[in-house]
Coordinates of C-alpha atoms and ligand atoms in Angstrom, one line a residue:
M1 CA 0.0 0.0 0.0
T2 CA 1.4 3.4 -0.9
S3 CA 1.5 6.4 1.4
S4 CA -1.4 8.0 -0.5
M5 CA -3.6 5.4 1.0
T6 CA -3.9 6.8 4.4
S7 CA -7.2 7.8 6.0
S8 CA -5.7 10.0 8.7
T9 CA -6.6 13.6 8.3
T10 CA -4.6 16.5 9.6
S11 CA -7.5 19.0 9.2
S12 CA -8.7 18.7 12.8
T13 CA -5.5 20.2 14.0
I14 CA -6.0 23.4 12.1
T15 CA -8.5 25.9 13.4
S16 CA -9.9 28.4 11.1
T17 CA -11.1 31.9 11.4
T18 CA -12.8 32.2 8.1
H19 CA -16.6 31.8 7.9
R20 CA -18.5 31.6 4.7
A21 CA -21.4 33.7 3.6
T22 CA -24.8 32.2 4.1
P23 CA -26.8 32.0 0.9
F24 CA -29.6 34.6 0.8
A25 CA -31.8 32.5 -1.4
P26 CA -35.3 31.9 -0.2
A27 CA -35.5 29.6 2.7
D28 CA -35.5 26.1 1.4
T29 CA -37.5 23.2 2.7
R30 CA -34.7 21.2 4.2
D31 CA -35.0 20.0 7.7
A32 CA -32.9 20.9 10.7
D33 CA -30.6 17.9 10.1
E34 CA -29.6 19.1 6.7
S35 CA -28.8 22.6 8.1
A36 CA -26.6 21.1 10.7
T37 CA -24.8 19.0 8.2
Y38 CA -24.4 22.1 6.0
A39 CA -23.1 24.2 8.9
A40 CA -20.5 21.4 9.7
A41 CA -19.5 21.2 6.0
L42 CA -19.0 25.0 5.9
E43 CA -16.6 24.8 8.9
R44 CA -14.7 21.9 7.4
S45 CA -14.5 23.8 4.1
A46 CA -12.8 26.7 5.8
V47 CA -10.3 24.3 7.4
L48 CA -9.7 22.7 4.0
D49 CA -9.0 26.1 2.5
A50 CA -6.4 26.7 5.1
L51 CA -4.8 23.4 4.3
I52 CA -4.7 24.3 0.6
D53 CA -3.0 27.6 1.4
Q54 CA -0.6 25.8 3.6
H55 CA 0.1 23.4 0.8
A56 CA 0.6 26.2 -1.7
T57 CA 3.2 27.9 0.5
G58 CA 4.5 24.7 2.1
D59 CA 7.9 23.0 2.1
P60 CA 8.4 21.5 -1.4
D61 CA 10.3 18.6 0.1
D62 CA 7.1 17.5 1.7
S63 CA 5.3 17.4 -1.6
T64 CA 4.8 13.7 -2.3
E65 CA 2.4 13.1 0.5
D66 CA 0.8 16.5 0.4
A67 CA 0.2 16.3 -3.3
A68 CA -1.5 13.0 -2.9
R69 CA -3.6 14.3 -0.1
L70 CA -4.6 17.4 -2.0
R71 CA -5.9 15.8 -5.1
M72 CA -9.3 17.2 -6.0
L73 CA -12.1 15.9 -8.3
T74 CA -15.2 17.6 -9.4
G75 CA -17.3 17.6 -12.5
D76 CA -20.3 18.6 -14.5
R77 CA -23.1 16.8 -16.3
P78 CA -23.0 17.6 -20.0
T79 CA -26.7 18.5 -20.3
G80 CA -26.2 22.0 -21.8
P81 CA -24.0 25.1 -21.8
L82 CA -22.4 26.4 -18.6
H83 CA -23.7 29.7 -17.4
I84 CA -22.4 32.5 -15.2
G85 CA -23.6 30.7 -12.0
H86 CA -21.3 27.8 -12.9
Y87 CA -18.5 30.2 -13.6
L88 CA -18.7 32.2 -10.4
A89 CA -19.5 29.4 -8.0
S90 CA -17.3 26.7 -9.5
L91 CA -15.2 27.2 -12.6
R92 CA -13.2 30.1 -11.2
N93 CA -12.5 28.2 -8.0
R94 CA -11.3 25.1 -9.9
V95 CA -8.7 27.3 -11.7
R96 CA -7.7 28.9 -8.4
L97 CA -7.1 25.5 -6.8
Q98 CA -5.3 24.2 -9.9
D99 CA -3.0 27.3 -9.8
K100 CA -2.3 26.7 -6.1
G101 CA -0.8 23.3 -7.0
V102 CA -3.8 21.0 -6.2
E103 CA -3.8 18.1 -8.5
T104 CA -7.1 18.5 -10.4
F105 CA -9.4 15.9 -12.0
V106 CA -12.6 17.1 -13.8
V107 CA -15.1 14.5 -14.8
I108 CA -17.5 15.2 -17.6
A109 CA -20.3 13.0 -16.2
D110 CA -21.8 11.7 -19.4
Y111 CA -23.5 8.7 -17.9
Q112 CA -25.2 11.0 -15.4
V113 CA -27.0 12.7 -18.2
I114 CA -29.4 9.7 -18.4
T115 CA -30.2 9.6 -14.7
D116 CA -33.3 11.8 -15.1
R117 CA -34.2 11.9 -18.9
D118 CA -34.9 9.5 -21.7
S119 CA -32.2 10.4 -24.1
V120 CA -28.6 11.7 -24.1
G121 CA -29.6 14.7 -26.3
E122 CA -26.7 16.6 -27.9
V123 CA -24.2 14.9 -25.6
G124 CA -21.2 15.2 -28.0
A125 CA -21.7 19.0 -28.6
N126 CA -22.3 19.5 -24.9
V127 CA -19.1 17.7 -23.9
Q128 CA -17.2 19.8 -26.4
G129 CA -18.8 23.0 -25.0
L130 CA -17.7 22.0 -21.5
V131 CA -14.1 21.4 -22.6
L132 CA -14.1 24.8 -24.4
D133 CA -15.3 26.6 -21.2
Y134 CA -12.8 24.7 -19.0
L135 CA -9.9 25.7 -21.2
A136 CA -11.0 29.2 -21.8
A137 CA -11.4 29.7 -18.0
G138 CA -7.8 28.6 -17.5
L139 CA -7.9 24.9 -16.7
D140 CA -4.6 23.6 -18.1
P141 CA -4.7 20.1 -19.6
A142 CA -1.0 19.6 -18.6
R143 CA -2.0 19.9 -14.9
T144 CA -5.7 19.0 -14.9
T145 CA -7.1 15.7 -16.1
I146 CA -10.3 16.3 -18.0
F147 CA -12.1 13.0 -18.8
T148 CA -15.5 11.5 -19.5
H149 CA -17.2 8.6 -17.5
S150 CA -17.9 6.5 -20.6
A151 CA -14.2 6.3 -21.6
V152 CA -12.9 4.9 -18.3
P153 CA -14.1 1.3 -17.8
A154 CA -12.2 0.6 -14.6
L155 CA -13.9 3.6 -12.9
N156 CA -17.2 2.2 -13.8
Q157 CA -16.3 -1.3 -12.6
L158 CA -15.6 0.1 -9.1
M159 CA -19.4 0.6 -8.9
L160 CA -19.9 -3.1 -8.4
P161 CA -18.1 -3.6 -5.2
F162 CA -19.3 -0.2 -4.0
L163 CA -22.9 -1.2 -4.6
S164 CA -22.5 -4.1 -2.2
L165 CA -21.7 -1.5 0.5
V166 CA -24.9 0.4 0.5
T167 CA -28.5 -0.5 1.3
D168 CA -31.5 0.2 -0.8
A169 CA -33.0 2.1 2.2
E170 CA -30.0 4.4 2.3
L171 CA -30.2 5.1 -1.4
R172 CA -33.9 5.8 -1.2
R173 CA -33.4 8.3 1.7
N174 CA -30.9 10.4 -0.3
P175 CA -32.6 13.9 -0.3
T176 CA -31.0 15.0 -3.6
V177 CA -32.1 11.9 -5.4
K178 CA -35.6 12.5 -4.1
D179 CA -35.6 16.1 -5.3
E180 CA -34.3 15.1 -8.7
L181 CA -37.0 12.4 -9.0
A182 CA -39.7 15.0 -8.0
L183 CA -38.4 17.3 -10.8
S184 CA -38.4 14.7 -13.5
D185 CA -42.0 15.0 -14.7
G186 CA -43.5 12.0 -13.0
R187 CA -40.9 9.5 -14.3
P188 CA -40.5 6.3 -12.4
L189 CA -37.3 6.0 -10.4
S190 CA -34.7 4.4 -12.6
G191 CA -32.0 2.2 -11.2
L192 CA -29.4 4.6 -12.4
L193 CA -31.0 7.6 -10.7
L194 CA -31.3 5.6 -7.5
T195 CA -27.6 4.5 -7.6
Y196 CA -25.9 7.4 -9.1
P197 CA -24.5 8.6 -5.8
V198 CA -22.6 5.3 -5.7
H199 CA -21.3 6.0 -9.2
Q200 CA -20.2 9.4 -8.0
A201 CA -18.4 7.7 -5.2
A202 CA -16.5 5.8 -7.9
D203 CA -15.6 9.2 -9.6
I204 CA -14.2 10.5 -6.4
L205 CA -12.5 7.4 -5.0
F206 CA -10.9 6.0 -8.2
C207 CA -8.3 8.8 -8.1
H208 CA -8.1 9.0 -4.3
S209 CA -9.4 12.5 -4.3
R210 CA -9.4 14.2 -0.9
I211 CA -11.0 17.5 -1.9
V212 CA -14.4 17.6 -3.7
P213 CA -15.6 21.1 -4.5
V214 CA -19.4 20.9 -4.6
G215 CA -22.6 22.8 -4.1
R216 CA -24.9 22.2 -1.1
D217 CA -27.1 19.8 -3.1
Q218 CA -24.2 17.4 -3.4
L219 CA -23.4 17.0 0.3
P220 CA -25.5 13.8 0.7
H221 CA -23.5 12.2 -2.1
L222 CA -20.3 13.1 -0.3
E223 CA -21.5 11.5 2.9
Q224 CA -22.4 8.4 0.9
T225 CA -18.9 8.4 -0.6
R226 CA -17.3 8.7 2.9
A227 CA -19.4 5.8 4.1
I228 CA -18.4 3.7 1.1
A229 CA -14.7 4.4 1.7
R230 CA -15.1 3.5 5.4
R231 CA -17.0 0.3 4.7
F232 CA -14.7 -0.8 2.0
N233 CA -11.7 -0.6 4.3
Q234 CA -13.6 -2.4 7.1
R235 CA -15.2 -5.1 5.1
Y236 CA -12.8 -5.9 2.3
A237 CA -9.4 -4.6 3.4
A238 CA -9.2 -5.8 7.0
G239 CA -9.2 -2.2 8.2
H240 CA -6.4 -1.0 5.9
S241 CA -7.0 2.4 4.4
V242 CA -7.4 1.6 0.7
F243 CA -9.6 4.6 0.4
A244 CA -9.4 7.8 2.4
E245 CA -12.6 9.7 3.2
P246 CA -12.8 12.8 1.0
E247 CA -14.0 16.2 2.2
A248 CA -16.5 18.6 0.6
L249 CA -15.2 22.1 -0.3
L250 CA -18.2 24.3 -0.4
S251 CA -18.3 27.3 -2.6
E252 CA -18.2 30.7 -0.8
V253 CA -20.5 32.1 -3.5
P254 CA -24.1 32.5 -2.4
L255 CA -26.8 30.7 -4.4
L256 CA -27.4 32.8 -7.5
L257 CA -30.8 33.2 -9.1
G258 CA -31.7 33.7 -12.7
T259 CA -32.5 37.1 -14.2
D260 CA -36.2 36.6 -13.3
G261 CA -35.4 36.1 -9.6
T262 CA -36.1 32.4 -9.6
K263 CA -33.8 29.3 -9.7
M264 CA -31.5 29.4 -12.8
S265 CA -32.8 27.1 -15.4
K266 CA -32.1 26.7 -19.0
S267 CA -35.8 26.0 -19.8
K268 CA -36.9 29.2 -18.1
G269 CA -34.6 31.3 -20.3
N270 CA -33.3 33.2 -17.2
V271 CA -29.6 32.4 -17.5
I272 CA -26.6 34.1 -19.0
N273 CA -24.4 31.5 -20.7
L274 CA -20.6 31.9 -20.9
R275 CA -20.8 31.5 -24.6
D276 CA -23.4 34.2 -25.1
T277 CA -22.4 37.3 -27.0
A278 CA -22.2 40.7 -25.3
D279 CA -25.4 41.7 -27.0
E280 CA -27.3 38.6 -25.9
T281 CA -26.1 39.3 -22.4
A282 CA -27.3 42.9 -22.5
A283 CA -30.7 41.8 -23.8
R284 CA -31.0 39.2 -21.0
V285 CA -30.1 41.7 -18.3
R286 CA -32.4 44.3 -19.8
A287 CA -35.3 41.8 -19.4
A288 CA -34.3 41.0 -15.8
R289 CA -36.9 41.5 -13.1
T290 CA -36.3 44.5 -10.8
D291 CA -38.7 46.7 -8.9
S292 CA -40.0 50.3 -9.2
E293 CA -38.0 51.7 -6.3
R294 CA -35.6 54.2 -7.7
R295 CA -32.9 54.0 -5.0
I296 CA -31.0 50.8 -5.3
T297 CA -30.2 49.1 -2.0
F298 CA -28.9 45.6 -1.1
D299 CA -31.9 44.0 0.7
P300 CA -31.9 40.2 0.0
K301 CA -35.1 39.6 1.9
G302 CA -37.2 42.6 0.8
R303 CA -35.8 43.0 -2.8
P304 CA -34.4 39.5 -3.8
A305 CA -34.3 40.2 -7.6
V306 CA -32.3 43.4 -7.2
A307 CA -30.1 41.8 -4.5
N308 CA -29.3 39.0 -6.9
L309 CA -28.2 41.4 -9.7
L310 CA -26.1 43.3 -7.2
T311 CA -24.5 40.1 -6.1
I312 CA -23.7 39.0 -9.6
A313 CA -22.1 42.4 -10.4
G314 CA -20.2 42.3 -7.1
L315 CA -18.8 38.9 -7.8
F316 CA -17.6 39.9 -11.3
L317 CA -16.2 43.2 -10.0
D318 CA -14.7 41.8 -6.8
E319 CA -16.8 44.2 -4.7
S320 CA -19.4 43.7 -2.1
P321 CA -23.0 44.0 -3.3
E322 CA -23.5 46.9 -0.9
V323 CA -20.7 48.9 -2.6
V324 CA -22.2 48.3 -6.0
A325 CA -25.6 49.4 -4.6
E326 CA -24.1 52.6 -3.2
R327 CA -22.5 53.4 -6.6
V328 CA -25.8 53.0 -8.5
D329 CA -27.7 54.8 -5.7
D330 CA -30.7 56.6 -7.1
G331 CA -29.9 55.7 -10.7
G332 CA -32.8 53.2 -10.6
A333 CA -33.1 49.8 -12.4
Q334 CA -31.7 51.1 -15.7
A335 CA -28.4 52.2 -14.1
L336 CA -28.2 49.0 -12.2
K337 CA -28.7 47.0 -15.3
R338 CA -26.0 48.9 -17.1
V339 CA -23.6 48.2 -14.3
V340 CA -24.5 44.5 -14.3
T341 CA -24.2 44.2 -18.1
D342 CA -20.8 45.9 -18.2
A343 CA -19.5 43.8 -15.2
V344 CA -20.5 40.6 -17.0
N345 CA -19.3 41.5 -20.4
D346 CA -16.0 43.2 -19.4
S347 CA -15.1 40.2 -17.1
L348 CA -16.0 37.6 -19.7
A349 CA -14.5 39.3 -22.7
G350 CA -11.2 37.4 -22.4
H351 CA -13.0 34.1 -21.7
R352 CA -15.3 34.5 -24.7
A353 CA -12.4 35.5 -27.0
R354 CA -10.4 32.5 -25.9
R355 CA -13.4 30.2 -26.2
A356 CA -14.0 31.4 -29.8
D357 CA -10.4 30.8 -30.7
L358 CA -10.4 27.3 -29.3
A359 CA -13.6 26.4 -31.0
R360 CA -11.8 26.8 -34.3
D361 CA -9.6 23.9 -33.5
P362 CA -11.8 20.9 -32.8
A363 CA -8.9 18.5 -33.3
Y364 CA -7.1 20.1 -30.3
L365 CA -10.2 19.6 -28.1
T366 CA -10.4 16.0 -29.1
S367 CA -6.7 15.5 -28.2
V368 CA -7.3 17.1 -24.8
L369 CA -10.0 14.6 -24.1
H370 CA -8.0 11.7 -25.4
E371 CA -5.1 12.6 -23.2
G372 CA -7.3 13.1 -20.1
N373 CA -9.1 9.9 -20.7
A374 CA -5.8 8.0 -21.1
R375 CA -4.5 9.4 -17.8
A376 CA -7.8 8.7 -16.0
N377 CA -7.7 5.1 -17.3
E378 CA -4.2 4.6 -16.0
V379 CA -5.2 5.9 -12.5
A380 CA -8.4 3.9 -12.5
E381 CA -6.7 0.7 -13.6
R382 CA -4.2 1.0 -10.8
T383 CA -7.0 1.5 -8.2
L384 CA -9.1 -1.3 -9.6
A385 CA -6.0 -3.6 -9.4
T386 CA -5.6 -2.7 -5.7
V387 CA -9.3 -3.3 -5.1
R388 CA -9.2 -6.7 -6.8
A389 CA -6.0 -7.6 -4.9
V390 CA -7.4 -6.8 -1.5
M391 CA -10.6 -8.6 -2.3
G392 CA -8.6 -11.7 -3.3
M393 CA -9.7 -11.4 -6.9
S394 CA -6.4 -11.2 -8.7
Y395 CA -6.3 -14.2 -10.9
Ligands
LIG401 N1 -23.5 15.5 -10.0 C1 -22.6 16.6 -10.2 C2 -23.4 17.8 -10.7 O1 -24.5 17.7 -11.2 C3 -21.5 16.3 -11.2 C4 -20.6 15.2 -10.8 C5 -20.5 14.0 -11.3 C6 -19.7 15.3 -9.7 N2 -19.6 13.3 -10.6 C7 -19.1 14.0 -9.6 C8 -19.4 16.3 -8.7 C9 -18.1 13.8 -8.6 C10 -18.4 16.0 -7.8 C11 -17.9 14.8 -7.7 O2 -23.0 18.9 -10.5

């Protein structure tokens, strides 16, 4: 067993002073348990951030174990284009972690597309769109492994032993799976939707990832992954740490809403996509919901739609929403919208230009995926060999 296969965590020895913003989105319907889990995950995320910083400035001689401990995996479902919510809450952060020296894996979760719908849709074009946005945002294929589920058989095979470690009651209790089922137009619960948290555990554990940047909705999956790692070690590896328990790294970005003040959703036409032109962006912001009060203030409870626009502008401008509000002051909705449009378009101009350049070279995009898939296969085959060995299945 290599030194990367250790389950001990040093995070408990570091205390953190940073606390994350609480989302101002309308109160959700989660119970008290979920809030407690979320609060605990926020605390742990702050500790993880401190660890990452320590790693970034740390002793290079110490790098072998640290590098293994600080591998991260996250991913996206290729169901459509990425929008500014993905960019602000997730993509920018991945690049930041990559640039701090965290070894980064990004899964394009193509098998997850069919968890809640009957067809894969434009999966090829969507995968290509994701790769374009990753590269344009600054993910570097020399340092970051970008791969698709369907091209990594050994990862998928891990699902079989992992499935033996979960009960059907546990799977049926998963609140995110329940929500996704409720949103899927009365579809019956498919075996894939029920078990996709286990598949996601395979995504995370195949590369021994210790850090998993996720949104709040993914926390139940991370708990499931931790349980699978623990149980695998206990049941099949005589207590040896084949798999370490990964930690969620929650985004500091509050939940962002669409331009109509409701949840961002492609079908509602309330999102600004990264690939949109400056004019399309301006039109979308012009149509955004606001209110008739002339003086612009940051009041998430009383004026959620205005607060959401201020938050978006603030995130792009690296300013607090209050400061943006003060600047707009009594300019009204029109001035606010101008500030938002300029903030989005100016910040994304470079990204959009790089994206357009890259799109002219589809052969390069294919080569990035081929190399990422080759690397993911190597790592997955190594892990699967270990799993088979400890299970007495090396024939
Ligand atoms: N389910 C995630 C999402 O919809 C994407 C995903 C797939 C993922 N596998 C993962 C995220 C593993 C983190 C870790 O956003």
